[in-house]
């Protein structure tokens, strides 16, 4: 009995396993650097994907139809995002990040929603315009035509026949005065419509008008 009690009290014969200690990852551990590399690649790749997803540019476009000879201000324009094939195409238009140039007029008409090309805009001092009065029968002009309307002007010979494929004598011009019939020509019943036209276009119009036999004027309004 003594032997048994001696064995139980001897602590040197019992073995208790030591708990394993966690080792900290050192900065030389390749797994750490691999993780850093993966994070960097994902961040850079994500940034490039976002940049590629929106490579459009904000440019000035016409808010409504603008006729030849009309002055252009930012009030006449709106902004649209457009994707261009290259920088050369973009250079043909006005970027909306910059204010639109002041004191500019159109050499030609620009339709509603159309990008405003630099080639169509010049300083007002470089454009000489004339006011051309037109005598139009009431049924040959929309009643909604008024000051500021953009119209096309056709010349129709007395025979009433117009050559197929012939375009307007004046295209996308601005109406600067359009009094009602009772204030125009009370005797003839015609309506007067005055349009502003670049000087060279006005001369061409007069030549075409003079070459026709008693032509009548027909006006189509652009929306």
PDB file of C-alpha atoms in Angstrom:
ATOM      1  CA  UNK A   1       0.000   0.000   0.000  1.00  0.00           C
ATOM      2  CA  UNK A   2       2.887   2.318   0.670  1.00  0.00           C
ATOM      3  CA  UNK A   3       4.262   1.735  -2.777  1.00  0.00           C
ATOM      4  CA  UNK A   4       0.995   2.716  -4.395  1.00  0.00           C
ATOM      5  CA  UNK A   5       0.727   5.936  -2.460  1.00  0.00           C
ATOM      6  CA  UNK A   6       4.290   6.849  -3.286  1.00  0.00           C
ATOM      7  CA  UNK A   7       3.669   6.424  -6.983  1.00  0.00           C
ATOM      8  CA  UNK A   8       0.561   8.599  -6.890  1.00  0.00           C
ATOM      9  CA  UNK A   9       2.337  11.428  -5.188  1.00  0.00           C
ATOM     10  CA  UNK A  10       5.300  11.461  -7.576  1.00  0.00           C
ATOM     11  CA  UNK A  11       4.671  14.260 -10.027  1.00  0.00           C
ATOM     12  CA  UNK A  12       7.733  13.461 -12.109  1.00  0.00           C
ATOM     13  CA  UNK A  13       6.075  10.492 -13.726  1.00  0.00           C
ATOM     14  CA  UNK A  14       3.079  12.521 -15.174  1.00  0.00           C
ATOM     15  CA  UNK A  15       3.560  14.146 -18.659  1.00  0.00           C
ATOM     16  CA  UNK A  16       1.331  17.130 -19.656  1.00  0.00           C
ATOM     17  CA  UNK A  17       1.509  18.186 -23.389  1.00  0.00           C
ATOM     18  CA  UNK A  18       2.439  21.850 -23.975  1.00  0.00           C
ATOM     19  CA  UNK A  19      -0.074  23.990 -25.935  1.00  0.00           C
ATOM     20  CA  UNK A  20       1.249  25.018 -29.400  1.00  0.00           C
ATOM     21  CA  UNK A  21       2.142  28.741 -29.754  1.00  0.00           C
ATOM     22  CA  UNK A  22       0.983  30.739 -32.787  1.00  0.00           C
ATOM     23  CA  UNK A  23       3.819  32.155 -34.828  1.00  0.00           C
ATOM     24  CA  UNK A  24       3.431  35.699 -36.169  1.00  0.00           C
ATOM     25  CA  UNK A  25       3.783  36.148 -39.905  1.00  0.00           C
ATOM     26  CA  UNK A  26       6.985  38.010 -40.594  1.00  0.00           C
ATOM     27  CA  UNK A  27       7.344  40.732 -43.219  1.00  0.00           C
ATOM     28  CA  UNK A  28       9.588  38.379 -45.150  1.00  0.00           C
ATOM     29  CA  UNK A  29       6.820  35.846 -45.506  1.00  0.00           C
ATOM     30  CA  UNK A  30       6.100  35.502 -49.271  1.00  0.00           C
ATOM     31  CA  UNK A  31       2.409  34.956 -48.534  1.00  0.00           C
ATOM     32  CA  UNK A  32       2.164  38.508 -47.205  1.00  0.00           C
ATOM     33  CA  UNK A  33       3.669  40.005 -50.336  1.00  0.00           C
ATOM     34  CA  UNK A  34       1.484  37.828 -52.538  1.00  0.00           C
ATOM     35  CA  UNK A  35      -1.593  39.190 -50.788  1.00  0.00           C
ATOM     36  CA  UNK A  36      -0.396  42.784 -51.205  1.00  0.00           C
ATOM     37  CA  UNK A  37       0.220  42.144 -54.895  1.00  0.00           C
ATOM     38  CA  UNK A  38      -3.255  40.704 -55.428  1.00  0.00           C
ATOM     39  CA  UNK A  39      -4.905  43.693 -53.718  1.00  0.00           C
ATOM     40  CA  UNK A  40      -2.865  46.168 -55.797  1.00  0.00           C
ATOM     41  CA  UNK A  41      -3.708  44.417 -59.054  1.00  0.00           C
ATOM     42  CA  UNK A  42      -7.418  44.370 -58.233  1.00  0.00           C
ATOM     43  CA  UNK A  43      -7.460  48.087 -57.339  1.00  0.00           C
ATOM     44  CA  UNK A  44      -5.597  49.147 -60.495  1.00  0.00           C
ATOM     45  CA  UNK A  45      -7.689  46.878 -62.699  1.00  0.00           C
ATOM     46  CA  UNK A  46     -10.916  48.191 -61.199  1.00  0.00           C
ATOM     47  CA  UNK A  47      -9.858  51.789 -61.757  1.00  0.00           C
ATOM     48  CA  UNK A  48      -9.060  51.069 -65.408  1.00  0.00           C
ATOM     49  CA  UNK A  49     -12.387  49.330 -65.947  1.00  0.00           C
ATOM     50  CA  UNK A  50     -14.258  52.308 -64.508  1.00  0.00           C
ATOM     51  CA  UNK A  51     -12.309  54.709 -66.699  1.00  0.00           C
ATOM     52  CA  UNK A  52     -12.997  52.625 -69.803  1.00  0.00           C
ATOM     53  CA  UNK A  53     -16.699  52.377 -68.954  1.00  0.00           C
ATOM     54  CA  UNK A  54     -17.155  56.166 -69.260  1.00  0.00           C
ATOM     55  CA  UNK A  55     -14.836  57.640 -71.881  1.00  0.00           C
ATOM     56  CA  UNK A  56     -17.448  60.140 -73.052  1.00  0.00           C
ATOM     57  CA  UNK A  57     -16.861  63.889 -73.273  1.00  0.00           C
ATOM     58  CA  UNK A  58     -19.282  66.735 -72.476  1.00  0.00           C
ATOM     59  CA  UNK A  59     -19.849  68.953 -75.536  1.00  0.00           C
ATOM     60  CA  UNK A  60     -22.161  71.825 -76.485  1.00  0.00           C
ATOM     61  CA  UNK A  61     -25.189  70.990 -78.656  1.00  0.00           C
ATOM     62  CA  UNK A  62     -28.016  73.138 -79.994  1.00  0.00           C
ATOM     63  CA  UNK A  63     -30.999  73.134 -77.629  1.00  0.00           C
ATOM     64  CA  UNK A  64     -33.256  74.011 -80.557  1.00  0.00           C
ATOM     65  CA  UNK A  65     -32.968  74.742 -84.266  1.00  0.00           C
ATOM     66  CA  UNK A  66     -30.645  77.685 -84.938  1.00  0.00           C
ATOM     67  CA  UNK A  67     -30.637  79.452 -88.280  1.00  0.00           C
ATOM     68  CA  UNK A  68     -27.836  80.898 -90.335  1.00  0.00           C
ATOM     69  CA  UNK A  69     -26.863  84.382 -89.196  1.00  0.00           C
ATOM     70  CA  UNK A  70     -28.262  83.944 -85.695  1.00  0.00           C
ATOM     71  CA  UNK A  71     -26.165  84.813 -82.645  1.00  0.00           C
ATOM     72  CA  UNK A  72     -25.274  81.863 -80.424  1.00  0.00           C
ATOM     73  CA  UNK A  73     -25.059  82.046 -76.643  1.00  0.00           C
ATOM     74  CA  UNK A  74     -25.055  79.402 -73.922  1.00  0.00           C
ATOM     75  CA  UNK A  75     -28.779  80.068 -73.465  1.00  0.00           C
ATOM     76  CA  UNK A  76     -29.277  78.528 -76.936  1.00  0.00           C
ATOM     77  CA  UNK A  77     -27.268  75.424 -76.082  1.00  0.00           C
ATOM     78  CA  UNK A  78     -27.371  72.340 -73.897  1.00  0.00           C
ATOM     79  CA  UNK A  79     -24.767  69.784 -72.837  1.00  0.00           C
ATOM     80  CA  UNK A  80     -24.490  66.185 -74.008  1.00  0.00           C
ATOM     81  CA  UNK A  81     -21.969  63.440 -73.327  1.00  0.00           C
ATOM     82  CA  UNK A  82     -20.546  62.005 -76.561  1.00  0.00           C
ATOM     83  CA  UNK A  83     -17.966  59.313 -77.270  1.00  0.00           C
ATOM     84  CA  UNK A  84     -15.459  60.289 -80.000  1.00  0.00           C
ATOM     85  CA  UNK A  85     -13.300  57.917 -81.982  1.00  0.00           C
ATOM     86  CA  UNK A  86     -10.202  60.064 -81.578  1.00  0.00           C
ATOM     87  CA  UNK A  87      -8.963  63.471 -80.439  1.00  0.00           C
ATOM     88  CA  UNK A  88      -9.121  64.832 -83.987  1.00  0.00           C
ATOM     89  CA  UNK A  89     -12.887  64.325 -84.134  1.00  0.00           C
ATOM     90  CA  UNK A  90     -13.316  65.953 -80.728  1.00  0.00           C
ATOM     91  CA  UNK A  91     -11.332  69.003 -81.854  1.00  0.00           C
ATOM     92  CA  UNK A  92     -14.071  69.840 -84.378  1.00  0.00           C
ATOM     93  CA  UNK A  93     -16.540  70.692 -81.618  1.00  0.00           C
ATOM     94  CA  UNK A  94     -16.799  72.779 -78.459  1.00  0.00           C
ATOM     95  CA  UNK A  95     -16.190  71.058 -75.131  1.00  0.00           C
ATOM     96  CA  UNK A  96     -18.669  72.018 -72.428  1.00  0.00           C
ATOM     97  CA  UNK A  97     -15.926  72.174 -69.799  1.00  0.00           C
ATOM     98  CA  UNK A  98     -15.085  75.584 -71.341  1.00  0.00           C
ATOM     99  CA  UNK A  99     -17.484  78.553 -71.631  1.00  0.00           C
ATOM    100  CA  UNK A 100     -18.917  78.964 -75.096  1.00  0.00           C
ATOM    101  CA  UNK A 101     -17.180  81.857 -76.902  1.00  0.00           C
ATOM    102  CA  UNK A 102     -19.004  85.168 -76.739  1.00  0.00           C
ATOM    103  CA  UNK A 103     -20.101  87.294 -79.708  1.00  0.00           C
ATOM    104  CA  UNK A 104     -20.465  84.391 -82.142  1.00  0.00           C
ATOM    105  CA  UNK A 105     -22.900  83.817 -85.011  1.00  0.00           C
ATOM    106  CA  UNK A 106     -23.688  80.867 -87.244  1.00  0.00           C
ATOM    107  CA  UNK A 107     -22.518  80.711 -90.829  1.00  0.00           C
ATOM    108  CA  UNK A 108     -25.040  77.925 -91.451  1.00  0.00           C
ATOM    109  CA  UNK A 109     -28.048  76.486 -89.685  1.00  0.00           C
ATOM    110  CA  UNK A 110     -27.712  73.915 -86.901  1.00  0.00           C
ATOM    111  CA  UNK A 111     -30.542  71.529 -86.090  1.00  0.00           C
ATOM    112  CA  UNK A 112     -31.972  70.841 -82.648  1.00  0.00           C
ATOM    113  CA  UNK A 113     -29.746  68.424 -80.745  1.00  0.00           C
ATOM    114  CA  UNK A 114     -26.927  68.755 -83.268  1.00  0.00           C
ATOM    115  CA  UNK A 115     -23.372  69.197 -82.054  1.00  0.00           C
ATOM    116  CA  UNK A 116     -22.203  72.740 -82.713  1.00  0.00           C
ATOM    117  CA  UNK A 117     -19.210  72.491 -85.070  1.00  0.00           C
ATOM    118  CA  UNK A 118     -16.427  75.037 -84.873  1.00  0.00           C
ATOM    119  CA  UNK A 119     -16.544  75.420 -88.655  1.00  0.00           C
ATOM    120  CA  UNK A 120     -20.119  76.778 -88.457  1.00  0.00           C
ATOM    121  CA  UNK A 121     -19.366  79.449 -85.840  1.00  0.00           C
ATOM    122  CA  UNK A 122     -17.518  82.697 -86.521  1.00  0.00           C
ATOM    123  CA  UNK A 123     -17.124  86.055 -84.758  1.00  0.00           C
ATOM    124  CA  UNK A 124     -20.046  88.334 -85.555  1.00  0.00           C
ATOM    125  CA  UNK A 125     -17.692  90.899 -87.091  1.00  0.00           C
ATOM    126  CA  UNK A 126     -16.820  88.398 -89.846  1.00  0.00           C
ATOM    127  CA  UNK A 127     -20.388  87.878 -91.024  1.00  0.00           C
ATOM    128  CA  UNK A 128     -22.396  90.431 -92.953  1.00  0.00           C
ATOM    129  CA  UNK A 129     -26.114  89.679 -92.927  1.00  0.00           C
ATOM    130  CA  UNK A 130     -29.022  91.217 -94.786  1.00  0.00           C
ATOM    131  CA  UNK A 131     -32.711  91.264 -93.965  1.00  0.00           C
ATOM    132  CA  UNK A 132     -34.656  89.793 -96.862  1.00  0.00           C
ATOM    133  CA  UNK A 133     -38.410  90.530 -97.026  1.00  0.00           C
ATOM    134  CA  UNK A 134     -40.603  87.779 -98.441  1.00  0.00           C
ATOM    135  CA  UNK A 135     -44.192  88.146 -99.660  1.00  0.00           C
ATOM    136  CA  UNK A 136     -45.971  84.891 -98.916  1.00  0.00           C
ATOM    137  CA  UNK A 137     -49.546  83.782 -99.448  1.00  0.00           C
ATOM    138  CA  UNK A 138     -51.097  82.826 -96.077  1.00  0.00           C
ATOM    139  CA  UNK A 139     -51.619  79.203 -97.146  1.00  0.00           C
ATOM    140  CA  UNK A 140     -47.922  78.942 -98.082  1.00  0.00           C
ATOM    141  CA  UNK A 141     -46.565  79.656 -94.599  1.00  0.00           C
ATOM    142  CA  UNK A 142     -47.420  77.911 -91.314  1.00  0.00           C
ATOM    143  CA  UNK A 143     -49.408  80.184 -88.995  1.00  0.00           C
ATOM    144  CA  UNK A 144     -47.011  79.299 -86.164  1.00  0.00           C
ATOM    145  CA  UNK A 145     -44.116  81.037 -87.925  1.00  0.00           C
ATOM    146  CA  UNK A 146     -43.079  84.013 -85.844  1.00  0.00           C
ATOM    147  CA  UNK A 147     -40.007  85.972 -84.830  1.00  0.00           C
ATOM    148  CA  UNK A 148     -37.218  83.546 -84.008  1.00  0.00           C
ATOM    149  CA  UNK A 149     -38.576  80.666 -86.096  1.00  0.00           C
ATOM    150  CA  UNK A 150     -36.114  78.735 -88.253  1.00  0.00           C
ATOM    151  CA  UNK A 151     -37.443  78.127 -91.748  1.00  0.00           C
ATOM    152  CA  UNK A 152     -36.587  76.876 -95.225  1.00  0.00           C
ATOM    153  CA  UNK A 153     -37.655  79.050 -98.148  1.00  0.00           C
ATOM    154  CA  UNK A 154     -38.660  77.501-101.483  1.00  0.00           C
ATOM    155  CA  UNK A 155     -39.329  79.288-104.758  1.00  0.00           C
ATOM    156  CA  UNK A 156     -42.095  77.792-106.884  1.00  0.00           C
ATOM    157  CA  UNK A 157     -42.468  78.858-110.559  1.00  0.00           C
ATOM    158  CA  UNK A 158     -45.787  80.234-111.770  1.00  0.00           C
ATOM    159  CA  UNK A 159     -46.553  76.851-113.317  1.00  0.00           C
ATOM    160  CA  UNK A 160     -46.565  75.422-109.824  1.00  0.00           C
ATOM    161  CA  UNK A 161     -44.082  72.706-110.778  1.00  0.00           C
ATOM    162  CA  UNK A 162     -40.823  72.393-108.963  1.00  0.00           C
ATOM    163  CA  UNK A 163     -37.900  70.445-110.328  1.00  0.00           C
ATOM    164  CA  UNK A 164     -37.480  67.164-108.543  1.00  0.00           C
ATOM    165  CA  UNK A 165     -34.440  67.103-106.276  1.00  0.00           C
ATOM    166  CA  UNK A 166     -34.109  70.875-106.091  1.00  0.00           C
ATOM    167  CA  UNK A 167     -33.602  72.100-102.561  1.00  0.00           C
ATOM    168  CA  UNK A 168     -34.685  75.243-100.763  1.00  0.00           C
ATOM    169  CA  UNK A 169     -33.525  78.609-102.038  1.00  0.00           C
ATOM    170  CA  UNK A 170     -32.753  79.558 -98.430  1.00  0.00           C
ATOM    171  CA  UNK A 171     -32.089  76.888 -95.853  1.00  0.00           C
ATOM    172  CA  UNK A 172     -32.358  77.154 -92.070  1.00  0.00           C
ATOM    173  CA  UNK A 173     -32.693  80.929 -91.926  1.00  0.00           C
ATOM    174  CA  UNK A 174     -34.038  82.896 -88.964  1.00  0.00           C
ATOM    175  CA  UNK A 175     -37.261  84.897 -89.091  1.00  0.00           C
ATOM    176  CA  UNK A 176     -36.666  88.356 -87.617  1.00  0.00           C
ATOM    177  CA  UNK A 177     -40.126  89.769 -88.294  1.00  0.00           C
ATOM    178  CA  UNK A 178     -43.438  88.102 -89.097  1.00  0.00           C
ATOM    179  CA  UNK A 179     -46.423  90.418 -88.630  1.00  0.00           C
ATOM    180  CA  UNK A 180     -49.910  88.916 -89.064  1.00  0.00           C
ATOM    181  CA  UNK A 181     -51.655  89.206 -92.412  1.00  0.00           C
ATOM    182  CA  UNK A 182     -53.789  92.170 -91.370  1.00  0.00           C
ATOM    183  CA  UNK A 183     -50.615  94.098 -90.596  1.00  0.00           C
ATOM    184  CA  UNK A 184     -48.785  93.095 -93.779  1.00  0.00           C
ATOM    185  CA  UNK A 185     -50.455  93.584 -97.145  1.00  0.00           C
ATOM    186  CA  UNK A 186     -54.142  94.229 -96.608  1.00  0.00           C
ATOM    187  CA  UNK A 187     -54.907  94.599-100.331  1.00  0.00           C
ATOM    188  CA  UNK A 188     -53.213  91.480-101.659  1.00  0.00           C
ATOM    189  CA  UNK A 189     -53.885  89.393 -98.578  1.00  0.00           C
ATOM    190  CA  UNK A 190     -50.274  88.220 -98.527  1.00  0.00           C
ATOM    191  CA  UNK A 191     -48.168  87.943 -95.427  1.00  0.00           C
ATOM    192  CA  UNK A 192     -44.736  89.470 -95.074  1.00  0.00           C
ATOM    193  CA  UNK A 193     -41.983  87.414 -93.493  1.00  0.00           C
ATOM    194  CA  UNK A 194     -38.527  88.925 -93.020  1.00  0.00           C
ATOM    195  CA  UNK A 195     -35.538  86.619 -92.675  1.00  0.00           C
ATOM    196  CA  UNK A 196     -31.907  87.359 -91.922  1.00  0.00           C
ATOM    197  CA  UNK A 197     -29.491  85.894 -94.433  1.00  0.00           C
ATOM    198  CA  UNK A 198     -25.708  86.028 -94.897  1.00  0.00           C
ATOM    199  CA  UNK A 199     -24.915  88.539 -97.621  1.00  0.00           C
ATOM    200  CA  UNK A 200     -23.543  85.999-100.075  1.00  0.00           C
ATOM    201  CA  UNK A 201     -26.622  83.789 -99.667  1.00  0.00           C
ATOM    202  CA  UNK A 202     -28.888  86.776-100.182  1.00  0.00           C
ATOM    203  CA  UNK A 203     -27.193  87.512-103.504  1.00  0.00           C
ATOM    204  CA  UNK A 204     -27.623  83.902-104.615  1.00  0.00           C
ATOM    205  CA  UNK A 205     -31.280  84.005-103.605  1.00  0.00           C
ATOM    206  CA  UNK A 206     -31.875  87.120-105.682  1.00  0.00           C
ATOM    207  CA  UNK A 207     -30.247  85.478-108.711  1.00  0.00           C
ATOM    208  CA  UNK A 208     -32.450  82.391-108.401  1.00  0.00           C
ATOM    209  CA  UNK A 209     -35.568  84.490-107.832  1.00  0.00           C
ATOM    210  CA  UNK A 210     -34.837  86.628-110.907  1.00  0.00           C
ATOM    211  CA  UNK A 211     -34.264  83.577-113.106  1.00  0.00           C
ATOM    212  CA  UNK A 212     -37.759  82.186-112.449  1.00  0.00           C
ATOM    213  CA  UNK A 213     -40.956  83.328-114.109  1.00  0.00           C
ATOM    214  CA  UNK A 214     -43.063  85.076-111.450  1.00  0.00           C
ATOM    215  CA  UNK A 215     -42.257  82.599-108.675  1.00  0.00           C
ATOM    216  CA  UNK A 216     -44.227  82.282-105.469  1.00  0.00           C
ATOM    217  CA  UNK A 217     -42.652  81.781-102.077  1.00  0.00           C
ATOM    218  CA  UNK A 218     -43.332  78.764 -99.891  1.00  0.00           C
ATOM    219  CA  UNK A 219     -42.045  78.577 -96.328  1.00  0.00           C
ATOM    220  CA  UNK A 220     -41.519  75.396 -94.344  1.00  0.00           C
ATOM    221  CA  UNK A 221     -40.931  75.689 -90.617  1.00  0.00           C
ATOM    222  CA  UNK A 222     -38.360  73.575 -88.853  1.00  0.00           C
ATOM    223  CA  UNK A 223     -39.384  72.107 -85.508  1.00  0.00           C
TER     224      UNK A 223
END
